[in-house]
GROMACS .gro file of N, CA, C and O in nm:
model
  308
    1UNK      N    1   0.106  -0.122   0.022
    1UNK     CA    2  -0.016   0.009   0.030
    1UNK      C    3   0.070   0.128  -0.005
    1UNK      O    4   0.187   0.137   0.068
    2UNK      N    5   0.038   0.209  -0.085
    2UNK     CA    6   0.109   0.328  -0.107
    2UNK      C    7   0.041   0.470  -0.094
    2UNK      O    8  -0.067   0.466  -0.128
    3UNK      N    9   0.080   0.553   0.014
    3UNK     CA   10  -0.022   0.686   0.053
    3UNK      C   11  -0.032   0.788  -0.054
    3UNK      O   12   0.096   0.770  -0.144
    4UNK      N   13  -0.087   0.798  -0.138
    4UNK     CA   14  -0.102   0.900  -0.278
    4UNK      C   15  -0.146   1.029  -0.226
    4UNK      O   16  -0.087   1.134  -0.307
    5UNK      N   17  -0.258   1.035  -0.155
    5UNK     CA   18  -0.282   1.185  -0.116
    5UNK      C   19  -0.335   1.210   0.077
    5UNK      O   20  -0.337   1.080   0.112
    6UNK      N   21  -0.360   1.285   0.072
    6UNK     CA   22  -0.420   1.330   0.214
    6UNK      C   23  -0.573   1.403   0.165
    6UNK      O   24  -0.565   1.511   0.128
    7UNK      N   25  -0.646   1.385   0.264
    7UNK     CA   26  -0.771   1.523   0.280
    7UNK      C   27  -0.786   1.569   0.344
    7UNK      O   28  -0.803   1.437   0.435
    8UNK      N   29  -0.944   1.627   0.376
    8UNK     CA   30  -0.992   1.684   0.483
    8UNK      C   31  -1.164   1.675   0.448
    8UNK      O   32  -1.181   1.730   0.297
    9UNK      N   33  -1.262   1.669   0.456
    9UNK     CA   34  -1.377   1.677   0.465
    9UNK      C   35  -1.435   1.775   0.572
    9UNK      O   36  -1.431   1.769   0.652
   10UNK      N   37  -1.584   1.840   0.498
   10UNK     CA   38  -1.653   1.917   0.561
   10UNK      C   39  -1.824   1.856   0.571
   10UNK      O   40  -1.821   1.842   0.466
   11UNK      N   41  -1.872   1.856   0.681
   11UNK     CA   42  -1.988   1.749   0.643
   11UNK      C   43  -2.088   1.870   0.726
   11UNK      O   44  -2.072   1.930   0.813
   12UNK      N   45  -2.199   1.887   0.600
   12UNK     CA   46  -2.226   2.001   0.693
   12UNK      C   47  -2.253   2.162   0.719
   12UNK      O   48  -2.343   2.166   0.780
   13UNK      N   49  -2.118   2.164   0.688
   13UNK     CA   50  -2.052   2.312   0.696
   13UNK      C   51  -2.040   2.330   0.898
   13UNK      O   52  -2.053   2.452   0.913
   14UNK      N   53  -2.078   2.228   0.922
   14UNK     CA   54  -1.972   2.238   1.097
   14UNK      C   55  -1.936   2.101   1.173
   14UNK      O   56  -1.887   2.126   1.290
   15UNK      N   57  -1.882   2.023   1.039
   15UNK     CA   58  -1.768   1.942   1.136
   15UNK      C   59  -1.693   1.917   1.049
   15UNK      O   60  -1.727   1.849   0.895
   16UNK      N   61  -1.552   1.905   1.077
   16UNK     CA   62  -1.447   1.886   0.978
   16UNK      C   63  -1.349   1.753   1.009
   16UNK      O   64  -1.362   1.746   1.138
   17UNK      N   65  -1.338   1.698   0.936
   17UNK     CA   66  -1.231   1.552   0.935
   17UNK      C   67  -1.057   1.586   0.854
   17UNK      O   68  -1.097   1.570   0.761
   18UNK      N   69  -0.983   1.600   0.916
   18UNK     CA   70  -0.836   1.628   0.859
   18UNK      C   71  -0.779   1.473   0.840
   18UNK      O   72  -0.857   1.401   0.898
   19UNK      N   73  -0.695   1.430   0.766
   19UNK     CA   74  -0.570   1.380   0.781
   19UNK      C   75  -0.653   1.238   0.701
   19UNK      O   76  -0.587   1.074   0.754
   20UNK      N   77  -0.759   1.239   0.598
   20UNK     CA   78  -0.795   1.095   0.542
   20UNK      C   79  -0.684   1.098   0.436
   20UNK      O   80  -0.675   1.176   0.375
   21UNK      N   81  -0.623   0.948   0.440
   21UNK     CA   82  -0.578   0.963   0.349
   21UNK      C   83  -0.603   0.844   0.242
   21UNK      O   84  -0.676   0.781   0.230
   22UNK      N   85  -0.517   0.913   0.072
   22UNK     CA   86  -0.574   0.821  -0.023
   22UNK      C   87  -0.456   0.687  -0.066
   22UNK      O   88  -0.366   0.788  -0.075
   23UNK      N   89  -0.522   0.601  -0.025
   23UNK     CA   90  -0.396   0.463  -0.058
   23UNK      C   91  -0.475   0.409  -0.209
   23UNK      O   92  -0.594   0.375  -0.188
   24UNK      N   93  -0.327   0.320  -0.244
   24UNK     CA   94  -0.368   0.257  -0.363
   24UNK      C   95  -0.280   0.161  -0.300
   24UNK      O   96  -0.201   0.079  -0.303
   25UNK      N   97  -0.385   0.073  -0.311
   25UNK     CA   98  -0.359  -0.050  -0.277
   25UNK      C   99  -0.385  -0.192  -0.368
   25UNK      O  100  -0.357  -0.094  -0.493
   26UNK      N  101  -0.411  -0.272  -0.367
   26UNK     CA  102  -0.390  -0.418  -0.453
   26UNK      C  103  -0.496  -0.447  -0.530
   26UNK      O  104  -0.461  -0.403  -0.696
   27UNK      N  105  -0.606  -0.346  -0.513
   27UNK     CA  106  -0.740  -0.355  -0.623
   27UNK      C  107  -0.784  -0.191  -0.626
   27UNK      O  108  -0.921  -0.172  -0.649
   28UNK      N  109  -0.683  -0.124  -0.608
   28UNK     CA  110  -0.713   0.037  -0.679
   28UNK      C  111  -0.695   0.110  -0.531
   28UNK      O  112  -0.612   0.086  -0.464
   29UNK      N  113  -0.750   0.225  -0.576
   29UNK     CA  114  -0.738   0.323  -0.451
   29UNK      C  115  -0.804   0.319  -0.372
   29UNK      O  116  -0.959   0.275  -0.393
   30UNK      N  117  -0.843   0.416  -0.235
   30UNK     CA  118  -0.934   0.352  -0.128
   30UNK      C  119  -0.935   0.485   0.008
   30UNK      O  120  -0.801   0.556  -0.003
   31UNK      N  121  -1.029   0.560   0.065
   31UNK     CA  122  -0.979   0.623   0.152
   31UNK      C  123  -1.013   0.584   0.243
   31UNK      O  124  -1.074   0.477   0.297
   32UNK      N  125  -0.888   0.587   0.364
   32UNK     CA  126  -0.848   0.549   0.485
   32UNK      C  127  -0.877   0.639   0.591
   32UNK      O  128  -0.823   0.800   0.571
   33UNK      N  129  -0.962   0.588   0.693
   33UNK     CA  130  -1.019   0.708   0.767
   33UNK      C  131  -0.826   0.755   0.902
   33UNK      O  132  -0.760   0.692   0.888
   34UNK      N  133  -0.849   0.895   0.958
   34UNK     CA  134  -0.750   0.885   1.052
   34UNK      C  135  -0.745   0.806   1.143
   34UNK      O  136  -0.888   0.738   1.201
   35UNK      N  137  -0.644   0.695   1.180
   35UNK     CA  138  -0.590   0.650   1.271
   35UNK      C  139  -0.485   0.662   1.406
   35UNK      O  140  -0.398   0.730   1.353
   36UNK      N  141  -0.540   0.597   1.493
   36UNK     CA  142  -0.414   0.611   1.622
   36UNK      C  143  -0.374   0.445   1.642
   36UNK      O  144  -0.503   0.385   1.643
   37UNK      N  145  -0.235   0.452   1.657
   37UNK     CA  146  -0.167   0.284   1.708
   37UNK      C  147  -0.224   0.301   1.866
   37UNK      O  148  -0.191   0.404   1.943
   38UNK      N  149  -0.275   0.186   1.903
   38UNK     CA  150  -0.321   0.130   2.028
   38UNK      C  151  -0.164   0.081   2.126
   38UNK      O  152  -0.099   0.058   1.983
   39UNK      N  153  -0.199   0.059   2.229
   39UNK     CA  154  -0.088  -0.019   2.334
   39UNK      C  155  -0.043  -0.100   2.261
   39UNK      O  156   0.073  -0.186   2.329
   40UNK      N  157  -0.115  -0.202   2.173
   40UNK     CA  158  -0.092  -0.324   2.155
   40UNK      C  159  -0.090  -0.310   2.007
   40UNK      O  160  -0.003  -0.447   1.945
   41UNK      N  161  -0.050  -0.241   1.950
   41UNK     CA  162   0.041  -0.203   1.822
   41UNK      C  163  -0.077  -0.206   1.694
   41UNK      O  164  -0.010  -0.200   1.567
   42UNK      N  165  -0.136  -0.192   1.739
   42UNK     CA  166  -0.275  -0.242   1.632
   42UNK      C  167  -0.341  -0.071   1.607
   42UNK      O  168  -0.320   0.023   1.683
   43UNK      N  169  -0.350  -0.048   1.465
   43UNK     CA  170  -0.458   0.069   1.435
   43UNK      C  171  -0.562   0.062   1.403
   43UNK      O  172  -0.590  -0.009   1.417
   44UNK      N  173  -0.622   0.188   1.535
   44UNK     CA  174  -0.797   0.207   1.540
   44UNK      C  175  -0.846   0.315   1.464
   44UNK      O  176  -0.783   0.456   1.501
   45UNK      N  177  -0.942   0.306   1.409
   45UNK     CA  178  -1.009   0.469   1.333
   45UNK      C  179  -1.001   0.529   1.432
   45UNK      O  180  -1.036   0.492   1.533
   46UNK      N  181  -0.966   0.678   1.432
   46UNK     CA  182  -1.028   0.789   1.552
   46UNK      C  183  -1.176   0.815   1.467
   46UNK      O  184  -1.268   0.841   1.611
   47UNK      N  185  -1.213   0.808   1.410
   47UNK     CA  186  -1.377   0.871   1.319
   47UNK      C  187  -1.365   0.750   1.217
   47UNK      O  188  -1.308   0.767   1.143
   48UNK      N  189  -1.517   0.745   1.183
   48UNK     CA  190  -1.569   0.664   1.060
   48UNK      C  191  -1.713   0.665   1.036
   48UNK      O  192  -1.748   0.673   1.126
   49UNK      N  193  -1.720   0.629   0.935
   49UNK     CA  194  -1.864   0.605   0.952
   49UNK      C  195  -1.941   0.502   1.007
   49UNK      O  196  -1.829   0.379   0.979
   50UNK      N  197  -2.044   0.466   1.026
   50UNK     CA  198  -2.095   0.353   1.081
   50UNK      C  199  -2.144   0.268   1.036
   50UNK      O  200  -2.212   0.167   1.102
   51UNK      N  201  -2.245   0.285   0.897
   51UNK     CA  202  -2.296   0.204   0.839
   51UNK      C  203  -2.220   0.220   0.656
   51UNK      O  204  -2.159   0.248   0.621
   52UNK      N  205  -2.268   0.069   0.607
   52UNK     CA  206  -2.114   0.067   0.458
   52UNK      C  207  -2.205   0.174   0.372
   52UNK      O  208  -2.107   0.233   0.289
   53UNK      N  209  -2.327   0.190   0.347
   53UNK     CA  210  -2.347   0.302   0.305
   53UNK      C  211  -2.302   0.427   0.278
   53UNK      O  212  -2.262   0.482   0.145
   54UNK      N  213  -2.313   0.478   0.412
   54UNK     CA  214  -2.238   0.579   0.427
   54UNK      C  215  -2.092   0.598   0.419
   54UNK      O  216  -1.992   0.624   0.329
   55UNK      N  217  -2.012   0.494   0.443
   55UNK     CA  218  -1.874   0.451   0.452
   55UNK      C  219  -1.837   0.436   0.262
   55UNK      O  220  -1.738   0.513   0.173
   56UNK      N  221  -1.927   0.399   0.203
   56UNK     CA  222  -1.922   0.366   0.035
   56UNK      C  223  -1.927   0.528  -0.031
   56UNK      O  224  -1.865   0.556  -0.123
   57UNK      N  225  -2.048   0.589   0.006
   57UNK     CA  226  -2.053   0.733  -0.039
   57UNK      C  227  -1.920   0.811   0.006
   57UNK      O  228  -1.872   0.913  -0.081
   58UNK      N  229  -1.902   0.803   0.107
   58UNK     CA  230  -1.772   0.902   0.134
   58UNK      C  231  -1.636   0.896   0.095
   58UNK      O  232  -1.595   0.966   0.019
   59UNK      N  233  -1.628   0.736   0.051
   59UNK     CA  234  -1.512   0.694  -0.020
   59UNK      C  235  -1.538   0.725  -0.167
   59UNK      O  236  -1.375   0.808  -0.258
   60UNK      N  237  -1.658   0.718  -0.245
   60UNK     CA  238  -1.667   0.745  -0.371
   60UNK      C  239  -1.659   0.876  -0.388
   60UNK      O  240  -1.565   0.970  -0.467
   61UNK      N  241  -1.693   0.978  -0.263
   61UNK     CA  242  -1.692   1.153  -0.313
   61UNK      C  243  -1.497   1.137  -0.283
   61UNK      O  244  -1.441   1.223  -0.370
   62UNK      N  245  -1.450   1.118  -0.199
   62UNK     CA  246  -1.288   1.114  -0.189
   62UNK      C  247  -1.185   1.120  -0.305
   62UNK      O  248  -1.154   1.179  -0.373
   63UNK      N  249  -1.263   0.997  -0.310
   63UNK     CA  250  -1.175   0.954  -0.468
   63UNK      C  251  -1.230   1.014  -0.586
   63UNK      O  252  -1.138   1.033  -0.693
   64UNK      N  253  -1.347   1.060  -0.597
   64UNK     CA  254  -1.395   1.153  -0.713
   64UNK      C  255  -1.299   1.283  -0.697
   64UNK      O  256  -1.243   1.306  -0.835
   65UNK      N  257  -1.289   1.334  -0.581
   65UNK     CA  258  -1.207   1.439  -0.561
   65UNK      C  259  -1.064   1.437  -0.608
   65UNK      O  260  -0.945   1.526  -0.683
   66UNK      N  261  -0.987   1.314  -0.557
   66UNK     CA  262  -0.891   1.322  -0.619
   66UNK      C  263  -0.827   1.314  -0.740
   66UNK      O  264  -0.759   1.311  -0.784
   67UNK      N  265  -0.935   1.202  -0.815
   67UNK     CA  266  -0.913   1.198  -0.944
   67UNK      C  267  -0.944   1.361  -1.011
   67UNK      O  268  -0.844   1.333  -1.119
   68UNK      N  269  -1.042   1.428  -1.013
   68UNK     CA  270  -1.033   1.579  -1.016
   68UNK      C  271  -0.859   1.629  -1.000
   68UNK      O  272  -0.829   1.711  -1.099
   69UNK      N  273  -0.833   1.672  -0.883
   69UNK     CA  274  -0.706   1.685  -0.882
   69UNK      C  275  -0.613   1.641  -0.961
   69UNK      O  276  -0.482   1.688  -0.975
   70UNK      N  277  -0.577   1.508  -0.976
   70UNK     CA  278  -0.504   1.443  -1.038
   70UNK      C  279  -0.508   1.506  -1.148
   70UNK      O  280  -0.388   1.526  -1.268
   71UNK      N  281  -0.637   1.524  -1.234
   71UNK     CA  282  -0.637   1.556  -1.397
   71UNK      C  283  -0.568   1.706  -1.387
   71UNK      O  284  -0.543   1.779  -1.469
   72UNK      N  285  -0.633   1.802  -1.300
   72UNK     CA  286  -0.593   1.918  -1.293
   72UNK      C  287  -0.456   1.953  -1.301
   72UNK      O  288  -0.371   2.054  -1.339
   73UNK      N  289  -0.423   1.873  -1.204
   73UNK     CA  290  -0.259   1.878  -1.204
   73UNK      C  291  -0.150   1.864  -1.333
   73UNK      O  292  -0.050   1.897  -1.373
   74UNK      N  293  -0.249   1.742  -1.419
   74UNK     CA  294  -0.155   1.715  -1.511
   74UNK      C  295  -0.193   1.867  -1.672
   74UNK      O  296  -0.084   1.853  -1.759
   75UNK      N  297  -0.318   1.911  -1.613
   75UNK     CA  298  -0.365   2.026  -1.724
   75UNK      C  299  -0.297   2.145  -1.721
   75UNK      O  300  -0.261   2.207  -1.812
   76UNK      N  301  -0.210   2.095  -1.608
   76UNK     CA  302  -0.099   2.238  -1.552
   76UNK      C  303   0.038   2.207  -1.602
   76UNK      O  304   0.084   2.343  -1.563
   77UNK      N  305   0.051   2.132  -1.594
   77UNK     CA  306   0.181   2.095  -1.662
   77UNK      C  307   0.222   2.120  -1.758
   77UNK      O  308   0.141   2.114  -1.858
   0.00000   0.00000   0.00000
């Protein structure tokens, strides 16, 4: 896995989540929520969606913005 970008999201103009990572995995890109290493050495998400539909929608929104940023960077070169 390789980190490709970092993102922040604002939800309903009142809640911000920073340090979301866009990671390139074996099956393509995915968004990883901010996490912290616990005393046992495992990483646990600090914030995360509580259900699959929300996680899927959030992942899609972040990856769409990532792809748009890549395209904009390519056209600026």
